Coordinates of C-alpha atoms in Angstrom, one line a residue:
X1313 CA -3.2 26.6 -13.2
X1314 CA -6.1 26.5 -10.7
X1315 CA -5.9 23.8 -8.0
X1316 CA -9.1 21.9 -7.5
X1317 CA -9.4 20.3 -4.1
X1318 CA -11.4 17.3 -3.1
X1319 CA -12.2 15.1 -0.1
X1320 CA -12.6 11.3 -0.5
X1321 CA -15.1 9.7 2.0
X1322 CA -15.2 5.9 2.6
X1323 CA -12.0 6.0 0.6
X1324 CA -11.0 2.3 0.7
X1325 CA -7.8 1.6 -1.2
X1326 CA -8.2 4.8 -3.2
X1327 CA -9.4 3.6 -6.6
X1328 CA -11.8 6.5 -6.9
X1329 CA -9.2 9.0 -5.7
X1330 CA -6.6 7.7 -8.1
X1331 CA -8.6 8.7 -11.2
X1332 CA -9.2 12.2 -9.8
X1333 CA -5.6 12.7 -8.8
X1334 CA -4.5 11.8 -12.4
X1335 CA -6.9 14.4 -13.8
X1336 CA -5.3 17.1 -11.7
X1337 CA -7.5 17.2 -8.5
X1338 CA -5.6 17.6 -5.2
X1339 CA -6.7 15.4 -2.3
X1340 CA -7.2 17.3 1.0
X1341 CA -8.3 14.2 2.9
X1342 CA -9.0 10.5 2.5
X1343 CA -11.3 9.3 5.3
X1344 CA -11.4 5.6 5.9
X1345 CA -12.2 3.3 8.8
X1346 CA -10.1 0.2 7.7
X1347 CA -6.6 0.4 9.0
X1348 CA -5.1 -1.7 6.2
X1349 CA -6.7 0.5 3.6
X1350 CA -5.3 3.6 5.3
X1351 CA -1.8 2.1 5.0
X1352 CA -2.5 1.5 1.3
X1353 CA -3.6 5.2 0.9
X1354 CA -0.4 6.4 2.7
X1355 CA 1.8 4.3 0.5
X1356 CA 0.0 5.6 -2.6
X1357 CA 0.4 9.1 -1.3
X1358 CA 4.1 8.4 -1.0
X1359 CA 4.1 7.2 -4.6
X1360 CA 2.5 10.5 -5.9
X1361 CA 4.9 12.6 -3.8
X1362 CA 8.0 10.8 -4.9
X1363 CA 6.8 10.9 -8.5
X1364 CA 6.5 14.7 -8.2
X1365 CA 10.0 15.2 -6.9
X1366 CA 11.8 12.7 -9.0
X1367 CA 12.3 10.2 -6.2
X1368 CA 10.5 7.1 -7.5
X1369 CA 13.6 5.0 -7.1
X1370 CA 12.9 5.0 -3.4
X1371 CA 9.4 3.8 -4.0
X1372 CA 10.7 1.0 -6.2
X1373 CA 13.1 0.0 -3.5
X1374 CA 10.2 -0.3 -1.2
X1375 CA 8.3 -2.6 -3.7
X1376 CA 11.3 -4.8 -3.8
X1377 CA 11.8 -5.0 -0.1
X1378 CA 15.0 -3.0 0.0
X1379 CA 13.3 -0.3 2.1
X1380 CA 10.9 -0.7 5.0
X1381 CA 7.5 0.9 5.1
X1382 CA 8.6 3.1 8.0
X1383 CA 11.7 4.1 5.9
X1384 CA 9.5 4.9 3.0
X1385 CA 7.2 7.1 5.1
X1386 CA 10.1 9.0 6.5
X1387 CA 10.8 10.3 3.0
X1388 CA 7.4 11.9 2.8
X1389 CA 6.3 15.3 4.4
X1390 CA 4.3 14.5 7.5
X1391 CA 1.5 16.8 6.5
X1392 CA 1.0 14.7 3.3
X1393 CA 0.7 11.5 5.2
X1394 CA -1.8 13.2 7.6
X1395 CA -4.2 13.6 4.7
X1396 CA -5.2 10.0 5.4
X1397 CA -7.6 10.0 8.3
X1398 CA -8.3 6.7 9.9
X1399 CA -11.7 7.3 11.4
X1400 CA -15.3 6.2 11.3
X1401 CA -17.7 8.5 9.5
X1402 CA -20.9 8.8 11.6
X1403 CA -23.1 11.2 13.5
X1404 CA -20.3 13.0 15.2
X1405 CA -17.6 14.0 12.7
X1406 CA -16.1 17.0 14.6
X1407 CA -12.7 15.4 15.0
X1408 CA -12.6 14.6 11.3
X1409 CA -13.8 18.1 10.5
X1410 CA -11.1 19.6 12.7
X1411 CA -8.3 17.7 10.9
X1412 CA -9.7 18.6 7.4
X1413 CA -10.1 22.2 8.4
X1414 CA -6.4 22.4 9.6
X1415 CA -5.3 21.0 6.2
X1416 CA -7.7 23.1 4.2
X1417 CA -6.8 26.5 5.8
X1418 CA -8.5 29.3 4.0
X1419 CA -9.1 27.2 0.8
X1420 CA -12.5 25.8 -0.3
X1421 CA -13.5 22.2 -1.1
X1422 CA -14.4 22.0 -4.8
X1423 CA -15.5 18.3 -4.8
X1424 CA -16.4 15.5 -2.5
X1425 CA -16.3 11.9 -3.8
X1426 CA -16.9 8.6 -2.1
X1427 CA -18.6 5.2 -2.1
X1428 CA -20.2 4.2 1.2
X1429 CA -20.1 0.4 2.0
X1430 CA -22.6 -1.1 -0.4
X1431 CA -23.3 -4.6 0.9
X1432 CA -26.6 -3.5 2.5
X1433 CA -27.9 -2.5 -0.9
X1434 CA -26.7 -5.6 -2.8
X1435 CA -29.1 -8.5 -3.5
X1436 CA -27.1 -10.9 -1.2
X1437 CA -26.8 -8.3 1.5
X1438 CA -30.5 -7.6 1.5
X1439 CA -31.3 -11.3 1.6
X1440 CA -29.1 -11.8 4.7
X1441 CA -30.5 -8.7 6.3
X1442 CA -34.1 -9.9 5.8
X1443 CA -33.3 -12.7 8.2
X1444 CA -32.4 -10.2 10.9
X1445 CA -34.5 -7.8 12.8
X1446 CA -34.1 -4.0 12.3
X1447 CA -32.6 -1.9 9.6
X1448 CA -29.0 -2.2 8.5
X1449 CA -27.3 1.0 9.6
X1450 CA -25.2 1.0 6.4
X1451 CA -28.3 1.9 4.4
X1452 CA -28.2 5.3 6.1
X1453 CA -24.6 6.1 5.4
X1454 CA -25.7 8.6 2.7
X1455 CA -26.8 10.8 5.6
X1456 CA -23.3 10.8 7.1
X1457 CA -22.0 11.6 3.6
X1458 CA -24.5 14.5 3.5
X1459 CA -23.1 16.0 6.6
X1460 CA -19.8 16.7 4.8
X1461 CA -21.8 18.3 1.9
X1462 CA -23.5 20.5 4.5
X1463 CA -20.2 21.4 6.2
X1464 CA -18.0 22.1 3.1
X1465 CA -20.6 23.0 0.4
X1466 CA -18.5 21.8 -2.6
X1467 CA -19.5 22.7 -6.1
X1468 CA -20.2 19.0 -6.9
X1469 CA -20.0 15.5 -5.5
X1470 CA -19.7 12.0 -6.9
X1471 CA -21.3 9.1 -5.0
X1472 CA -20.6 5.5 -6.2
X1473 CA -22.6 2.4 -5.2
X1474 CA -24.1 -0.9 -6.4
X1475 CA -27.2 -0.9 -8.6
X1476 CA -29.3 -2.1 -5.6
X1477 CA -29.3 1.4 -4.1
X1478 CA -31.9 2.4 -6.6
X1479 CA -34.3 -0.4 -5.8
X1480 CA -33.7 -1.4 -2.1
X1481 CA -36.9 -1.1 -0.1
X1482 CA -38.8 -0.2 -3.4
X1483 CA -36.5 2.7 -4.0
X1484 CA -37.1 4.3 -0.5
X1485 CA -33.4 4.9 0.3
X1486 CA -32.6 6.5 -3.1
X1487 CA -35.7 8.8 -2.8
X1488 CA -34.6 9.8 0.7
X1489 CA -31.1 10.4 -0.5
X1490 CA -32.3 12.7 -3.3
X1491 CA -34.7 14.6 -1.0
X1492 CA -31.9 15.1 1.6
X1493 CA -29.3 16.3 -0.8
X1494 CA -31.7 18.6 -2.5
X1495 CA -32.5 20.1 0.9
X1496 CA -28.7 20.8 1.2
X1497 CA -28.9 22.8 -2.1
X1498 CA -27.9 20.2 -4.7
X1499 CA -29.4 18.9 -7.9
X1500 CA -29.0 15.1 -8.0
X1501 CA -29.0 12.6 -10.8
X1502 CA -28.0 8.9 -11.0
X1503 CA -27.1 6.7 -13.9
X1504 CA -26.2 3.0 -14.1
X1505 CA -22.7 2.7 -15.7
X1506 CA -20.6 -0.3 -16.7
X1507 CA -16.9 -0.2 -16.1
X1508 CA -16.4 -2.2 -19.3
X1509 CA -17.5 0.9 -21.2
X1510 CA -14.6 2.9 -19.6
X1511 CA -11.8 0.7 -20.8
X1512 CA -11.9 -1.7 -17.8
X1513 CA -11.7 -5.4 -18.7
X1514 CA -14.5 -6.4 -16.4
X1515 CA -18.3 -6.5 -16.5
X1516 CA -19.0 -4.2 -13.5
X1517 CA -22.2 -2.2 -13.2
X1518 CA -22.3 0.6 -10.7
X1519 CA -24.6 3.5 -10.0
X1520 CA -22.8 6.8 -10.2
X1521 CA -24.7 9.6 -8.5
X1522 CA -23.6 13.1 -9.4
X1523 CA -24.7 16.2 -7.6
X1524 CA -24.0 19.8 -8.2
X1525 CA -24.8 23.0 -6.2
X1526 CA -27.9 24.7 -7.6
X1527 CA -26.0 28.0 -8.1
X1528 CA -23.5 26.2 -10.4
X1529 CA -24.0 25.9 -14.1
X1530 CA -23.7 22.1 -14.3
X1531 CA -25.5 19.0 -15.4
X1532 CA -24.9 15.2 -15.3
X1533 CA -21.9 14.6 -17.6
X1534 CA -22.2 12.8 -20.9
X1535 CA -19.7 10.0 -21.0
X1536 CA -18.2 8.8 -24.2
X1537 CA -18.7 5.0 -24.4
X1538 CA -15.6 3.4 -25.9
X1539 CA -15.5 0.2 -27.8
X1540 CA -13.7 -2.3 -25.6
X1541 CA -12.2 -5.1 -27.7
X1542 CA -9.8 -6.4 -25.1
X1543 CA -10.1 -9.5 -23.0
X1544 CA -8.8 -11.4 -20.0
X1545 CA -5.7 -12.5 -21.8
X1546 CA -4.6 -8.9 -22.4
X1547 CA -4.1 -8.5 -18.7
X1548 CA -3.0 -12.1 -17.7
X1549 CA -0.6 -13.4 -20.3
X1550 CA 2.5 -11.3 -19.4
X1551 CA 2.4 -12.4 -15.8
X1552 CA 4.7 -15.3 -14.8
X1553 CA 2.9 -18.7 -14.4
X1554 CA 2.8 -19.5 -10.7
X1555 CA 1.4 -22.2 -8.4
X1556 CA -1.0 -22.0 -5.4
X1557 CA 0.6 -20.6 -2.3
X1558 CA 3.2 -18.5 -4.2
X1559 CA 4.4 -15.7 -1.9
X1560 CA 7.3 -14.1 -3.8
X1561 CA 7.4 -10.3 -3.1
X1562 CA 8.3 -9.5 -6.7
X1563 CA 8.2 -11.5 -10.0
X1564 CA 9.7 -10.8 -13.4
X1565 CA 7.3 -10.3 -16.3
X1566 CA 7.0 -13.3 -18.5
X1567 CA 6.7 -11.5 -21.9
X1568 CA 6.3 -8.0 -23.4
X1569 CA 3.2 -6.0 -22.5
X1570 CA 0.0 -6.3 -24.5
X1571 CA -1.3 -3.3 -26.4
X1572 CA -4.0 -2.8 -23.7
X1573 CA -1.4 -2.7 -20.9
X1574 CA 0.6 -0.1 -22.8
X1575 CA -2.4 1.9 -23.9
X1576 CA -3.8 2.2 -20.3
X1577 CA -0.4 2.5 -18.6
X1578 CA -1.3 -0.4 -16.2
X1579 CA 2.1 -2.0 -16.6
X1580 CA 4.2 1.1 -16.7
X1581 CA 8.0 1.2 -16.8
X1582 CA 8.8 -1.4 -14.1
X1583 CA 10.7 -4.6 -15.1
X1584 CA 9.1 -6.5 -12.3
X1585 CA 5.7 -6.9 -10.7
X1586 CA 4.8 -7.0 -7.0
X1587 CA 2.1 -8.9 -5.2
X1588 CA 1.7 -11.6 -7.8
X1589 CA 0.9 -13.9 -4.9
X1590 CA -1.7 -16.6 -4.4
X1591 CA -3.4 -18.5 -1.6
X1592 CA -2.9 -22.2 -1.1
X1593 CA -5.7 -24.7 -1.9
X1594 CA -6.7 -28.1 -0.6
X1595 CA -6.9 -31.1 -3.0
X1596 CA -10.7 -31.2 -3.1
X1597 CA -10.9 -27.6 -4.2
X1598 CA -8.3 -28.2 -6.9
X1599 CA -10.3 -31.1 -8.3
X1600 CA -13.3 -28.8 -8.6
X1601 CA -11.2 -26.1 -10.2
X1602 CA -9.9 -28.6 -12.7
X1603 CA -13.5 -29.7 -13.6
X1604 CA -14.6 -26.0 -13.8
X1605 CA -11.8 -25.1 -16.2
X1606 CA -12.5 -28.2 -18.5
X1607 CA -16.2 -27.3 -18.6
X1608 CA -15.5 -23.6 -19.5
X1609 CA -13.3 -24.8 -22.3
X1610 CA -16.5 -26.4 -23.7
X1611 CA -18.4 -23.2 -23.1
X1612 CA -20.2 -24.4 -20.0
X1613 CA -20.2 -23.1 -16.4
X1614 CA -19.9 -25.5 -13.4
X1615 CA -22.9 -25.5 -11.0
X1616 CA -22.7 -26.8 -7.5
X1617 CA -25.4 -29.4 -8.1
X1618 CA -23.4 -31.1 -10.8
X1619 CA -20.1 -31.4 -8.8
X1620 CA -19.6 -35.0 -7.9
X1621 CA -20.6 -35.7 -4.3
X1622 CA -17.2 -37.2 -3.5
X1623 CA -15.5 -33.8 -3.9
X1624 CA -18.4 -31.4 -3.3
X1625 CA -17.6 -29.0 -0.5
X1626 CA -21.0 -27.1 -0.3
X1627 CA -24.1 -29.0 0.8
X1628 CA -26.5 -26.4 -0.7
X1629 CA -27.5 -27.5 -4.1
X1630 CA -30.6 -25.3 -4.5
X1631 CA -29.1 -21.7 -4.3
X1632 CA -25.8 -19.9 -4.9
X1633 CA -24.9 -22.6 -7.4
X1634 CA -22.2 -20.6 -9.1
X1635 CA -19.8 -20.6 -6.1
X1636 CA -17.0 -21.9 -8.3
X1637 CA -16.4 -19.8 -11.3
X1638 CA -13.5 -19.5 -13.7
X1639 CA -12.5 -16.0 -14.9
X1640 CA -13.9 -15.8 -18.5
X1641 CA -12.8 -13.8 -21.5
X1642 CA -14.8 -10.9 -20.2
X1643 CA -14.2 -11.1 -16.4
X1644 CA -17.2 -11.0 -14.1
X1645 CA -17.6 -8.5 -11.3
X1646 CA -14.9 -8.4 -8.7
X1647 CA -16.2 -8.4 -5.1
X1648 CA -14.7 -8.3 -1.7
X1649 CA -15.6 -12.0 -1.0
X1650 CA -12.4 -12.9 -2.8
X1651 CA -10.7 -12.1 0.5
X1652 CA -12.4 -15.2 2.0
X1653 CA -11.7 -17.7 -0.7
X1654 CA -10.8 -17.7 -4.4
X1655 CA -13.5 -20.1 -5.6
X1656 CA -15.4 -17.4 -7.6
X1657 CA -12.2 -16.3 -9.4
X1658 CA -10.4 -19.4 -10.7
X1659 CA -7.5 -18.9 -13.1
X1660 CA -8.3 -20.3 -16.6
X1661 CA -4.9 -22.1 -17.0
X1662 CA -5.3 -25.7 -15.9
X1663 CA -1.5 -26.0 -15.7
X1664 CA -1.5 -23.4 -12.9
X1665 CA -4.7 -24.7 -11.2
X1666 CA -5.3 -22.0 -8.7
X1667 CA -7.4 -19.0 -7.9
X1668 CA -6.2 -15.6 -9.3
X1669 CA -3.3 -13.7 -7.6
X1670 CA -3.6 -10.3 -5.9
X1671 CA -2.0 -8.7 -8.9
X1672 CA -4.4 -10.4 -11.4
X1673 CA -7.3 -9.2 -9.3
X1674 CA -5.9 -5.7 -9.3
X1675 CA -5.5 -5.7 -13.0
X1676 CA -9.1 -6.8 -13.5
X1677 CA -9.9 -3.7 -11.5
X1678 CA -7.5 -1.7 -13.7
X1679 CA -5.1 -0.7 -10.9
X1680 CA -1.6 0.0 -12.2
X1681 CA 1.2 -2.5 -11.4
X1682 CA 2.9 0.1 -9.2
X1683 CA -0.1 0.3 -6.9
X1684 CA 0.7 -1.5 -3.6
X1685 CA -1.9 -2.9 -1.3
X1686 CA -1.0 -2.9 2.4
X1687 CA -2.0 -4.9 5.5
X1688 CA -1.8 -3.7 9.0
X1689 CA 1.5 -5.6 9.4
X1690 CA 4.0 -5.0 6.7
X1691 CA 4.4 -8.0 4.3
X1692 CA 1.1 -9.6 5.5
X1693 CA -1.4 -8.2 3.1
X1694 CA -2.8 -10.9 0.9
X1695 CA -6.3 -11.1 2.4
X1696 CA -6.5 -7.4 3.1
X1697 CA -5.4 -6.7 -0.4
X1698 CA -8.1 -8.9 -1.9
X1699 CA -10.7 -7.2 0.2
X1700 CA -9.6 -3.7 -0.7
X1701 CA -9.4 -4.6 -4.4
X1702 CA -12.9 -6.2 -4.4
X1703 CA -14.4 -3.1 -2.8
X1704 CA -12.6 -0.6 -5.1
X1705 CA -13.8 1.7 -7.9
X1706 CA -11.7 0.8 -11.0
X1707 CA -9.2 3.7 -11.4
X1708 CA -9.6 3.7 -15.2
X1709 CA -13.3 4.3 -14.8
X1710 CA -12.7 6.9 -12.1
X1711 CA -10.2 8.8 -14.3
X1712 CA -12.7 9.1 -17.2
X1713 CA -15.4 10.3 -14.8
X1714 CA -12.9 12.8 -13.2
X1715 CA -12.1 14.3 -16.6
X1716 CA -15.8 15.2 -17.2
X1717 CA -16.2 16.4 -13.7
X1718 CA -13.1 18.7 -14.1
X1719 CA -14.7 20.2 -17.2
X1720 CA -18.0 20.8 -15.3
X1721 CA -16.2 22.5 -12.4
X1722 CA -14.1 24.7 -14.7
X1723 CA -17.1 25.9 -16.6
X1724 CA -19.4 26.3 -13.5

């Protein structure tokens, strides 16, 4: 069986990689600047290695706190952990190239994937940037991505980003991206895809850019859009009810898995779940949460300008009025801002009265329950985990994209 190798740039927590690994691709390198995310990538590397050698009991010991992170990593070949490269992708990537070359040996790179930081292309990001002088350097990260295409000349690449990449500066950045990648020898096409059409219980639109070398017999893949009849309760109801500030390392499941959790493999074979942890809230926020939940039960969304002044925490009543938002039957887009506060992701159960947990956020993004999100310091990962989850590509979506890319490369 042929081994197809890929590099993941701007890898984050590895949501994009996860789908490609499950479809049989082998990661040569994950390149990521954020140190917390690099620990997450190493821990997931440990999971995949131990799974391949029948040693998952050690990984499960780690999830339960019976084994330290250092102890877990000692069980993994050093060269596998070295595939995670903690470095900034920029104008000078020679050190990154050297590390990748050492791991690659005489093999070739078949595929490059990655999603450069997208805030600069988002509507909010552009609004903030317009208040500043100069251009946001994040809008040119596609150039740095292109340097890896030039160096390794893979058969294909997958580039994920927010819808705004197509329209920012009247489409200038996307036109420049196409022109640059075509000059490197690639055909380039982009489509707007919704994760909900790929079995993810979340309304999440993203641009998926696919490029293929001009000498390869490829085209933009046709994706089968699946009917998604599942909802929020299919991913929330088996999790134990908890209160704000819960910090238990593991929790038992509250009931058997839903059909969705079994079908997708999100819950897996574990009899416990990790990182079902929540942030604490102050009393005023909880009053707003209660009001927001009651309104949603009537089919209404709370707006900042109709929150009573006695409990209102935001002075602005003319813009960003949906700061407080309960997770509905079809969850809205998960974003990294959840790391700062949970107001945009309020749990719908008024008896729990809290924002969603790390595990609930991960499930909305379709991460399996055995996926563990790290912080720089062990056991201090809540905010880092939320940030990584919010920035991630949903693994279920990635896996379905990877399956079609695999077909393309095999037939190239």
